CSV table of C-alpha atoms in Angstrom, one decimal:
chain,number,residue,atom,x,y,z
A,337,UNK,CA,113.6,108.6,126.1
A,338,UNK,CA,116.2,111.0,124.6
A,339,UNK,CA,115.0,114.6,123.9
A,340,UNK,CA,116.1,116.0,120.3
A,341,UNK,CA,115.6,119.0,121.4
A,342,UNK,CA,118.0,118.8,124.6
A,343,UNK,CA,120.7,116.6,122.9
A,344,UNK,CA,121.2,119.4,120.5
A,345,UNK,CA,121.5,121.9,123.4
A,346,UNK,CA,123.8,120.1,125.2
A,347,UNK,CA,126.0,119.6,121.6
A,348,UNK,CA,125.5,123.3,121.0
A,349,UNK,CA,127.3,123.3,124.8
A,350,UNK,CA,129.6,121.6,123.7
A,351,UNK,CA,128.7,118.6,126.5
A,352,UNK,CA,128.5,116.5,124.5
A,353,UNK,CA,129.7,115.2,120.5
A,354,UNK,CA,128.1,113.9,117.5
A,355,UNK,CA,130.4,110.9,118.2
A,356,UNK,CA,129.3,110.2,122.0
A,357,UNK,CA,125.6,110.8,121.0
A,358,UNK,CA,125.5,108.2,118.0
A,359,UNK,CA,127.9,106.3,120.4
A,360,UNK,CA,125.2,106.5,123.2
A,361,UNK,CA,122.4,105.4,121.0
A,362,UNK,CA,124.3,102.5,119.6
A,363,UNK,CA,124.9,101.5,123.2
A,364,UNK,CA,121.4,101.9,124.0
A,365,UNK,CA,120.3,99.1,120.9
A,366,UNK,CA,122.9,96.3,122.0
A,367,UNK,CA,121.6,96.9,125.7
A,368,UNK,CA,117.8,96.9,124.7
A,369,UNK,CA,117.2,95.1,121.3
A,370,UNK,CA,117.6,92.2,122.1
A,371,UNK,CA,114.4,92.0,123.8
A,372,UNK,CA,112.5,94.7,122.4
A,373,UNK,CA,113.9,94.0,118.8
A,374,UNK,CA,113.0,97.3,117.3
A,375,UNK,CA,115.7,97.7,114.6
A,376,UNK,CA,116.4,94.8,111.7
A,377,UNK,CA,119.3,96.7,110.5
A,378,UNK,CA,122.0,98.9,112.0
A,379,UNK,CA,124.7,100.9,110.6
A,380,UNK,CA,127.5,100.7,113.3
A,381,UNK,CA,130.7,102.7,111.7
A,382,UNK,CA,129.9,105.9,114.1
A,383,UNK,CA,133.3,107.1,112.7
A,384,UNK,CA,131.9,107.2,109.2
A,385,UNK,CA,129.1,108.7,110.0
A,386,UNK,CA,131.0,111.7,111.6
A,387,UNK,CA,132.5,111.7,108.3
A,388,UNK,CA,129.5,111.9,106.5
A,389,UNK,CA,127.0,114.2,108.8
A,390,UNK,CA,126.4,117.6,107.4
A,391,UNK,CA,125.9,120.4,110.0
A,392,UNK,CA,122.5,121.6,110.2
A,393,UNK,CA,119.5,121.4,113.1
A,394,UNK,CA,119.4,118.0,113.3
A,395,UNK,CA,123.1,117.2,113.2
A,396,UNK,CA,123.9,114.7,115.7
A,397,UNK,CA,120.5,112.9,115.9
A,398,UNK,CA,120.1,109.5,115.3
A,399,UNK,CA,116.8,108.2,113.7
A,400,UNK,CA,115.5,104.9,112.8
A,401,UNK,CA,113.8,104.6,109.5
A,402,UNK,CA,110.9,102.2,108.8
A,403,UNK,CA,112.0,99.2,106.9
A,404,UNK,CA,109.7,100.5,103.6
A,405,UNK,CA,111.9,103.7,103.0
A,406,UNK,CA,114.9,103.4,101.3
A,407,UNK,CA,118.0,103.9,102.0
A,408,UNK,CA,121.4,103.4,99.4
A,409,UNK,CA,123.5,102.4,102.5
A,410,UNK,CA,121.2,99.7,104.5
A,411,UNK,CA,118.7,97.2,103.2
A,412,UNK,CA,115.3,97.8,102.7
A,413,UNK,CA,113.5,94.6,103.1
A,414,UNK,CA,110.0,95.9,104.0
A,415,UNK,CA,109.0,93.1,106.3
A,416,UNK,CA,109.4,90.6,103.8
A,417,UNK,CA,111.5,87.7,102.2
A,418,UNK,CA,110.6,88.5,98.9
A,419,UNK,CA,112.7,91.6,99.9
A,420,UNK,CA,115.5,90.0,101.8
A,421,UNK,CA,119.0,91.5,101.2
A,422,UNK,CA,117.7,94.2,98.8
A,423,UNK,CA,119.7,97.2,98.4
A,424,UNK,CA,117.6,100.3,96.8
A,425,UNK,CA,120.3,102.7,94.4
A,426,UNK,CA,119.1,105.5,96.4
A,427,UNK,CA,117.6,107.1,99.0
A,428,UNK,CA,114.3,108.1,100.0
A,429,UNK,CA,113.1,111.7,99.9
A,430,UNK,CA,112.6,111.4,103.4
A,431,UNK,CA,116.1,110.7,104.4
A,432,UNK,CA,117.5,112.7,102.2
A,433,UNK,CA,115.7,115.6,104.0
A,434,UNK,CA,116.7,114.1,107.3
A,435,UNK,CA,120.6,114.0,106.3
A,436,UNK,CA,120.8,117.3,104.7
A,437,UNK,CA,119.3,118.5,108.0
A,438,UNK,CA,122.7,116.7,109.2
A,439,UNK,CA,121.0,113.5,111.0
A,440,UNK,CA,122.4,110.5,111.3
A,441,UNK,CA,120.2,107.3,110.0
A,442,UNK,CA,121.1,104.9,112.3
A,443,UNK,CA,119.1,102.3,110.9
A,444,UNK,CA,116.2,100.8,110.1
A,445,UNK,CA,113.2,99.5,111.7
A,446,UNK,CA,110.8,96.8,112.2
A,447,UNK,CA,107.7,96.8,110.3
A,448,UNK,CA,104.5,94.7,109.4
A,449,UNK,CA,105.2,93.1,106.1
A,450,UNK,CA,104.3,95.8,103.2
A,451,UNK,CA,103.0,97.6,106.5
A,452,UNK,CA,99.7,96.0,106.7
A,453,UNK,CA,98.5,93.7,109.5
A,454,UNK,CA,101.2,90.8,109.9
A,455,UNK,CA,103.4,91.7,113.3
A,456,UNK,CA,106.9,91.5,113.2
A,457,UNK,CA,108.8,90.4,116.2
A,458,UNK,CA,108.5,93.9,118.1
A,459,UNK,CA,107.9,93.5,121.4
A,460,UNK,CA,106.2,96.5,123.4
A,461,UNK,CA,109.0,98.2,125.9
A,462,UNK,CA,106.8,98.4,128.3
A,463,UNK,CA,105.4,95.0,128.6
A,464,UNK,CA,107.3,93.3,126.6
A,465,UNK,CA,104.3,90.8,126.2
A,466,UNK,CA,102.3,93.3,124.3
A,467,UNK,CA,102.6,94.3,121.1
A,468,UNK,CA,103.7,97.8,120.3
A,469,UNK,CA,101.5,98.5,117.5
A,470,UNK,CA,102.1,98.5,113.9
A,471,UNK,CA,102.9,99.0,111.3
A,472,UNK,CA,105.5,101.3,111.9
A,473,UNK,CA,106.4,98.7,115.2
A,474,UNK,CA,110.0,99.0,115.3
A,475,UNK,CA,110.1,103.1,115.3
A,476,UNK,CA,107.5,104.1,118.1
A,477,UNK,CA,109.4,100.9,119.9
A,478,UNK,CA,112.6,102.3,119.4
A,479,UNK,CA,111.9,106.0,120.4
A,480,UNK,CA,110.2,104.7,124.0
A,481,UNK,CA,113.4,102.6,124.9
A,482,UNK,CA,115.6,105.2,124.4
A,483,UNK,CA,117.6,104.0,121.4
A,484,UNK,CA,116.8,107.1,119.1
A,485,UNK,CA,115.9,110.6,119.6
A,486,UNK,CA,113.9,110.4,116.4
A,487,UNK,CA,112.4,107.4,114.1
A,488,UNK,CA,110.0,107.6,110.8
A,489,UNK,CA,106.9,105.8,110.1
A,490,UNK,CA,104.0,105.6,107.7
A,491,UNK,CA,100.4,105.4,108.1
A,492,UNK,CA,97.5,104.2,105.9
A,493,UNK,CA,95.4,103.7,108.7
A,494,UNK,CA,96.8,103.9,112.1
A,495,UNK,CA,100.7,103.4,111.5
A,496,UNK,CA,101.7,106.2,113.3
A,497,UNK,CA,98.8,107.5,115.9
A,498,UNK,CA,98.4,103.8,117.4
A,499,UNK,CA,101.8,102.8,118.5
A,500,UNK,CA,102.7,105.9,119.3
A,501,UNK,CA,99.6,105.8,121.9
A,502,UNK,CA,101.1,102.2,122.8
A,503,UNK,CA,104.2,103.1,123.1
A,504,UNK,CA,103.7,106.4,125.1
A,505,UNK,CA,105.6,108.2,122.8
A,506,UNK,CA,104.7,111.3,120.6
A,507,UNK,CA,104.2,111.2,117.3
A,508,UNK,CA,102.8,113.3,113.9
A,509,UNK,CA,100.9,112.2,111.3
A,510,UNK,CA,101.4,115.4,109.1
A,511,UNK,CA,99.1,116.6,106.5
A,512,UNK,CA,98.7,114.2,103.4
A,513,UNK,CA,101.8,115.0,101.4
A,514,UNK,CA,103.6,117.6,103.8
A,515,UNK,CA,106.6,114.9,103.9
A,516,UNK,CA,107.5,112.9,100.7
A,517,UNK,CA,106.8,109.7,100.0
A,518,UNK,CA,109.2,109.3,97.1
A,519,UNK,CA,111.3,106.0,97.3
A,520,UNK,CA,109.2,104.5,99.9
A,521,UNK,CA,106.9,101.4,99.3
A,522,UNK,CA,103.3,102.2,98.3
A,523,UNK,CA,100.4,100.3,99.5
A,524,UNK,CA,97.6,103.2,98.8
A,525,UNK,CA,98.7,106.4,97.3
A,526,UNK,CA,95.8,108.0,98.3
A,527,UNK,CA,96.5,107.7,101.8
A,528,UNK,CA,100.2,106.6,102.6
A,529,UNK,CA,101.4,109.4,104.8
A,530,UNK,CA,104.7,110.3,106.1
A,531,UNK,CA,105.4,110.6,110.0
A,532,UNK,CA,107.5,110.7,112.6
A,533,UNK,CA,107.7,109.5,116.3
A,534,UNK,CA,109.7,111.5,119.5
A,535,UNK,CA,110.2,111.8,122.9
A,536,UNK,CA,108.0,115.0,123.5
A,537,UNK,CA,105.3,117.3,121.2
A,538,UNK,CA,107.7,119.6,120.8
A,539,UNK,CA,110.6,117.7,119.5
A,540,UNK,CA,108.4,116.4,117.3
A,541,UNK,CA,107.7,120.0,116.2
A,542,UNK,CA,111.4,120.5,116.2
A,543,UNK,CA,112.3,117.8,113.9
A,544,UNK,CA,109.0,118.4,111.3
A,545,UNK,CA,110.6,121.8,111.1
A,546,UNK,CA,113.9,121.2,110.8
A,547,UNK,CA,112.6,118.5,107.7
A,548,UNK,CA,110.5,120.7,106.0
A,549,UNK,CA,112.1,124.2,106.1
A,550,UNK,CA,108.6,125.5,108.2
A,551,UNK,CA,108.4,127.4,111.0
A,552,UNK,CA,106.7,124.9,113.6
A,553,UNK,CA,108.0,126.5,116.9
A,554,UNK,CA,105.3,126.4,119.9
A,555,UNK,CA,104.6,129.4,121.4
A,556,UNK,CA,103.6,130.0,125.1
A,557,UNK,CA,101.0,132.6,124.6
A,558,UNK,CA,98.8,131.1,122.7
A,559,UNK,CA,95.5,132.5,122.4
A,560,UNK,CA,92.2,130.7,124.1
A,561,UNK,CA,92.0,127.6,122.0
A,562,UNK,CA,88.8,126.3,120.8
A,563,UNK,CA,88.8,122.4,121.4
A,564,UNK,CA,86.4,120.1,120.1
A,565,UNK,CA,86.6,116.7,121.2
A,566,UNK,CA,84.4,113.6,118.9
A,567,UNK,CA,84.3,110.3,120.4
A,568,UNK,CA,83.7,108.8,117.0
A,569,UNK,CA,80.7,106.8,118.1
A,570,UNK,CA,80.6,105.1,114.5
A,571,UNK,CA,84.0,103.5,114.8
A,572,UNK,CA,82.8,101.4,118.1
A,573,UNK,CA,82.8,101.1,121.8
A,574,UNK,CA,86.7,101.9,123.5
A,575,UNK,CA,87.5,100.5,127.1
A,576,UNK,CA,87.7,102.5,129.9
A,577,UNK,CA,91.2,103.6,130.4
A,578,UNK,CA,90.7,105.9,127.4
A,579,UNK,CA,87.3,107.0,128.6
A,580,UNK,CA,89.4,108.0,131.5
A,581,UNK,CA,92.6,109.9,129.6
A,582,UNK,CA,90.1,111.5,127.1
A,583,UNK,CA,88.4,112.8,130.4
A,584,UNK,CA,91.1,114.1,131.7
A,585,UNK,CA,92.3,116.0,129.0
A,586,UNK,CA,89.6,117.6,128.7
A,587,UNK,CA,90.2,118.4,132.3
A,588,UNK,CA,93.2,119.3,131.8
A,589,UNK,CA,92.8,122.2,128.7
A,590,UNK,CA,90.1,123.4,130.4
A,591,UNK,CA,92.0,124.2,133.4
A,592,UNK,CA,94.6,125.5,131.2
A,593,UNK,CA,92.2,128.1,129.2
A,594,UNK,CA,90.6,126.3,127.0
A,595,UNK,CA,87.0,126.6,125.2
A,596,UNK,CA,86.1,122.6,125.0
A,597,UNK,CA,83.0,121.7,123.8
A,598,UNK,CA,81.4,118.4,122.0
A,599,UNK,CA,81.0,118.2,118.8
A,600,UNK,CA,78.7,116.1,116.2
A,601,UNK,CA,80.3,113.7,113.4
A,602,UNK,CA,78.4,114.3,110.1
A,603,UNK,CA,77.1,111.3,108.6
A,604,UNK,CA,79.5,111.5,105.7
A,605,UNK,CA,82.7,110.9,108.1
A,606,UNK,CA,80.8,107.4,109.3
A,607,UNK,CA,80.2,106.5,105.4
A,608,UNK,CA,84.1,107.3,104.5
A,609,UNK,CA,84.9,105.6,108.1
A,610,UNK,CA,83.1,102.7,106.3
A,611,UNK,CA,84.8,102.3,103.0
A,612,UNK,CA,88.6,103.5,103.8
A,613,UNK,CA,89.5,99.8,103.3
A,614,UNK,CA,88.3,99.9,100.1
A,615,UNK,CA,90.5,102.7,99.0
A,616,UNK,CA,93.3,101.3,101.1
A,617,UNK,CA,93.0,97.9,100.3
A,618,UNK,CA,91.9,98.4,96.4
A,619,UNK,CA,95.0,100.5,95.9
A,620,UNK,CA,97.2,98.2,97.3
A,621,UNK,CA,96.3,95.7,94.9
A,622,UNK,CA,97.4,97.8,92.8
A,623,UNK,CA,100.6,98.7,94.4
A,624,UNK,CA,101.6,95.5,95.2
A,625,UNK,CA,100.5,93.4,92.1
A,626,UNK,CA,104.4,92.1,90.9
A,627,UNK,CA,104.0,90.7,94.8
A,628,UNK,CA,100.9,89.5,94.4
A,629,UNK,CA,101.5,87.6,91.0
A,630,UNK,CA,104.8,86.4,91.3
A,631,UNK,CA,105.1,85.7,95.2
A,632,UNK,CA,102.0,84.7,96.3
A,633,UNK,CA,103.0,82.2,98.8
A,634,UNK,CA,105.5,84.5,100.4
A,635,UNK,CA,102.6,87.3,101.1
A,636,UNK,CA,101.4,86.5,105.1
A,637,UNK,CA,98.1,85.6,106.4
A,638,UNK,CA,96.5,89.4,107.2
A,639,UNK,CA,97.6,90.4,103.5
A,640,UNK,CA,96.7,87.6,101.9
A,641,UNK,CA,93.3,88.2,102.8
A,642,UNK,CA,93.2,92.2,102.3
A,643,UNK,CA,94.3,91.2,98.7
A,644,UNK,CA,92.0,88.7,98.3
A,645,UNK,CA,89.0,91.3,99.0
A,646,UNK,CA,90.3,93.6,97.1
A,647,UNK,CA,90.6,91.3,93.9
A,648,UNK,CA,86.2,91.4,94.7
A,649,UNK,CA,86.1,95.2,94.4
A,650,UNK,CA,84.7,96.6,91.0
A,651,UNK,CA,85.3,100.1,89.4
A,652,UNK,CA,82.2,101.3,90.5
A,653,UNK,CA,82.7,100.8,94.3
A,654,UNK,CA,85.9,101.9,94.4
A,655,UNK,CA,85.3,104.9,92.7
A,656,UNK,CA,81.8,105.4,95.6
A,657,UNK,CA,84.1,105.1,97.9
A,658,UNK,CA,86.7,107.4,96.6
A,659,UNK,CA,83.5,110.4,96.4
A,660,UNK,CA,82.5,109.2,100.3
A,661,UNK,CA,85.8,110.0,100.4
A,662,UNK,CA,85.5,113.8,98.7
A,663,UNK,CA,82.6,114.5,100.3
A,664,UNK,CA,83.6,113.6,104.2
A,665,UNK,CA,87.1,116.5,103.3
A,666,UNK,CA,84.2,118.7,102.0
A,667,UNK,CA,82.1,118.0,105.5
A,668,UNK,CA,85.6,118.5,107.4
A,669,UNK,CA,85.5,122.6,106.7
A,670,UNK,CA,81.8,123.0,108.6
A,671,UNK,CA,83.1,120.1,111.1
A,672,UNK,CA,86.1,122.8,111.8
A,673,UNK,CA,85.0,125.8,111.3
A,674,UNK,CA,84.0,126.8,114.9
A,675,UNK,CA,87.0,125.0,116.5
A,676,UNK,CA,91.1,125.2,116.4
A,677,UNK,CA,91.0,121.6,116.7
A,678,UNK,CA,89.6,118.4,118.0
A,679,UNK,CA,91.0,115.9,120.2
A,680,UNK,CA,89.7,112.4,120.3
A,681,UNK,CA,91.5,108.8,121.2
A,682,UNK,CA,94.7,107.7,120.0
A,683,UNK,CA,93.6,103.8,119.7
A,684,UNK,CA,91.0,101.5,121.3
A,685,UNK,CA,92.6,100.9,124.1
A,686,UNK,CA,96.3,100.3,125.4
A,687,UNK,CA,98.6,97.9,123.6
A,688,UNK,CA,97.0,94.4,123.6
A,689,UNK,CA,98.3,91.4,124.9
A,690,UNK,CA,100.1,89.0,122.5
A,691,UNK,CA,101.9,89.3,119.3
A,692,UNK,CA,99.1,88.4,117.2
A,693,UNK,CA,97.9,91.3,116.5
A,694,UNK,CA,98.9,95.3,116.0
A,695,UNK,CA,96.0,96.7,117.2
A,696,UNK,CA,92.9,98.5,116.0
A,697,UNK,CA,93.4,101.4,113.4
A,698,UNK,CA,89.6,102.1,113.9
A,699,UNK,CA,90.3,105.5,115.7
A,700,UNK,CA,92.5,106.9,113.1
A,701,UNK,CA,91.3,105.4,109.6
A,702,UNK,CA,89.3,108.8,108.9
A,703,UNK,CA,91.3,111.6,109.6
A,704,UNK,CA,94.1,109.3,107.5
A,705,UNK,CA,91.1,109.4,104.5
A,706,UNK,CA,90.6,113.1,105.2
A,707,UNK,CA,94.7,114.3,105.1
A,708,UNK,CA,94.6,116.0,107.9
A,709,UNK,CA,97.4,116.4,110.5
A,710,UNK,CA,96.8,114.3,113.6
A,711,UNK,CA,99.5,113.9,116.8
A,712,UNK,CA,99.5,111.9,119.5
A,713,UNK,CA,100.1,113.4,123.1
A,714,UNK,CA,100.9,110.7,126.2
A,715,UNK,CA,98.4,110.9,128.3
A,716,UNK,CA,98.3,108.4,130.9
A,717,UNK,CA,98.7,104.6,131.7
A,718,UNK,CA,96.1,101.8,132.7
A,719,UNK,CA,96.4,100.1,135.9
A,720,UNK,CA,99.2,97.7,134.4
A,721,UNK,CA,101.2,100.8,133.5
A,722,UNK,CA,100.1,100.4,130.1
A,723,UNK,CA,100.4,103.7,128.0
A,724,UNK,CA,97.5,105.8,126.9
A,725,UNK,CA,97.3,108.8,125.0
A,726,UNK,CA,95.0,111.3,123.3
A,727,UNK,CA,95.1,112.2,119.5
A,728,UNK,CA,94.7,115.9,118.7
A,729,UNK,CA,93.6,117.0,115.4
A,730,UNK,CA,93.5,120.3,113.2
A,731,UNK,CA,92.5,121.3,109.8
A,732,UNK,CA,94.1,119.9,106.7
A,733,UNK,CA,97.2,122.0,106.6
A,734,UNK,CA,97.4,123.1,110.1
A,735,UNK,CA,99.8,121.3,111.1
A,736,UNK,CA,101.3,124.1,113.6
A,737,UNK,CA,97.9,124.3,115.5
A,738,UNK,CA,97.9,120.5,115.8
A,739,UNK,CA,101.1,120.8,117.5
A,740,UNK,CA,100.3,123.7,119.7
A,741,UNK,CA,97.3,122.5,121.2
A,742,UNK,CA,99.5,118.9,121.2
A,743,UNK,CA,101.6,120.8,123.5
A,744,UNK,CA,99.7,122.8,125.4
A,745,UNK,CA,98.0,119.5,126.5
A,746,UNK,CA,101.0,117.6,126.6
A,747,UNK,CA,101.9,120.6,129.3
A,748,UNK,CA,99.0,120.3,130.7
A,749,UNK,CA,98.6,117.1,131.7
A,750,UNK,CA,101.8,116.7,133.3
A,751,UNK,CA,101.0,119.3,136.1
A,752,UNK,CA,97.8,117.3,136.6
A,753,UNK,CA,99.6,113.5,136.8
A,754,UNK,CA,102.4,114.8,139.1
């Protein structure tokens, strides 16, 4: 994988140029996509590019953008053929933030169709006959072969946390609203979310900062951090290669300083657990009605039937599950308020076999309802070499403790694997 953080070093060197990294990156794609087919669109003119970069902290650094966001020089086709060959007038807020920060969008990624449930042709890079999660399938993909630095994503459910831990890559899903979602394709707008995928914890830190103007920098002398760890017994059973990871990192903070201990779900995060795909799948009724009405046959299997739900949901349960929804946020304070943050699993298991399926958001569904800023740290493999990793979470707009702990167990669990 290609560090942000060390590419700019070496271009602030001067070992390397903007040109030779967008070069290498380039190079990287028409070695590995093939196969792994993480990208649907490419802009190749690196000379342009040059032309067009602005300096800044993220200039020469490549990204991949998820095939929902827009962008005025690529298509955005959002997974679909209703979509094929459209060109939005402008881009995203997103990537404008990225390219005023002086990145390079390289192109854009495979995604699910409307990012639901229907795979795209994303193949896992490390097993290429396992899926590498979804919906944002082409970004974490791209970011684990090598071919970007940096890649955005989405998540309504799981979008972000799940391949990431399939992948083996890192990854934030910030606090709701902390990136914009202006000019990129709604499916619920109460829970679309922004993120981003990258080599390490703290280039994702780097990047998230160098986005969003905050100060996200990870210090080494942290204080004791208080970690609570939830096993989320309400969302089902997991098999045992995250039993194992989640063990060991708890291992692993303790040995490092940490204050772990267990903490109890309160019933209202198993009631919101319960009706996030009402919210999700009510909105995107909503959202995605021209679709819905005027393209039917075009909208795949997984959709089709999330729509067709929906379409049985009446103003009075959506709006129940909208107040679940209130009071599990309200419950989060007291479930916080003796910890710095709470670790948990990333996903279900590692990446399943087949291209059938994306996965299981049931993991991450609730801390997507509740806004609040979840990362994924790598944490191990299965005994197929499968990736694993651990999802650390923090209070609704602590989005630098999310990442600190992220890295101090990221850290951690490196000097117990070696």
């Amino acid at each position: 994988m290609i560090s942000a953080i060390a590419l700019r070093a070496r271009l602030s060197r001067g070992e390397t140029t903007v040109e030779a990294a967008i070069r290498r990156s380039l190079d990287t794609i028409d070695e590995r996509d093939r196969d792994i087919r993480a990208f649907v669109a490419l802009d190749r003119d690196a000379a342009r590019q040059r032309e067009r970069a602005r300096s800044g902290p993220l200039e020469g650094i490549a990204i991949g953008a998820k095939d929902i966001i827009d962008t005025a020089d690529l298509p955005t086709e959002m997974g679909s053929p209703i979509y094929a060959g459209w060109r939005p007038k402008a881009d995203a807020a997103l990537v404008m933030l990225a390219r005023k920060a002086g990145a390079t969008i390289l192109g854009k990624t495979a995604t699910t169709a409307f990012a639901q449930g229907d795979p795209p042709a994303t193949r896992n890079p490390h097993d290429h006959a396992h899926t590498p999660g979804g919906s944002s399938s082409g970004s974490a993909a791209a970011v684990a072969a090598g071919m970007v630095p940096l890649a955005f994503g989405t998540q309504t459910g799981g979008s972000v946390i799940r391949p990431a831990s399939y992948c083996g890559v890192a990854a934030i899903k910030p606090s709701f609203r902390l990136l914009p979602t202006t000019g990129i394709k709604c499916y619920s707008i109460s829970l679309d979310t922004a993120g981003l995928f990258a080599a390490s914890v703290p280039d994702a830190a780097f990047a998230l900062a160098a986005l969003t103007g905050r100060d996200f920098s990870i210090s080494s002398e942290m204080h004791r951090p208080r970690i609570g760890v939830t096993r989320q017994t309400f969302a089902g059973e997991v098999d045992p290669p995250c039993e194992t990871v989640l063990a060991r990192a708890i291992e692993a903070l303790e040995q490092g300083g940490a204050k772990v201990l267990d903490l109890h779900d309160p019933p209202e995060f198993a009631t919101a657990w319960r009706l996030h795909p009402i919210i999700g799948d009510g909105e995107a009724l909503r959202s995605l009605s021209w679709e819905w009405e005027t393209h039917r046959g075009l909208i795949p299997p997984k959709l089709t039937e999330a729509l067709s739900v929906a379409e049985g949901i009446g103003p009075g349960e959506f709006d129940e599950a909208r107040r679940a929804g209130k009071r599990a946020r309200v419950a989060a304070h007291d479930f916080f308020k003796d910890v710095d943050a709470v670790i948990t699993f990333s996903a279900p298991g590692p990446a399943p076999r087949g291209l059938q399926s994306t996965g299981d958001a049931k993991f991450n569904r609730l801390w997507t309802l509740l806004g609040v800023p979840c990362v994924n740290v790598p944490a191990g493999r299965d005994a197929r070499a499968l990736p694993v990793g651990v999802q650390v979470i923090a209070p609704f707009g602590r989005d630098d403790m999310a990442l600190g702990v992220a890295s101090r167990l990221e850290t951690a669990l490196q000097h117990v694997l070696a």
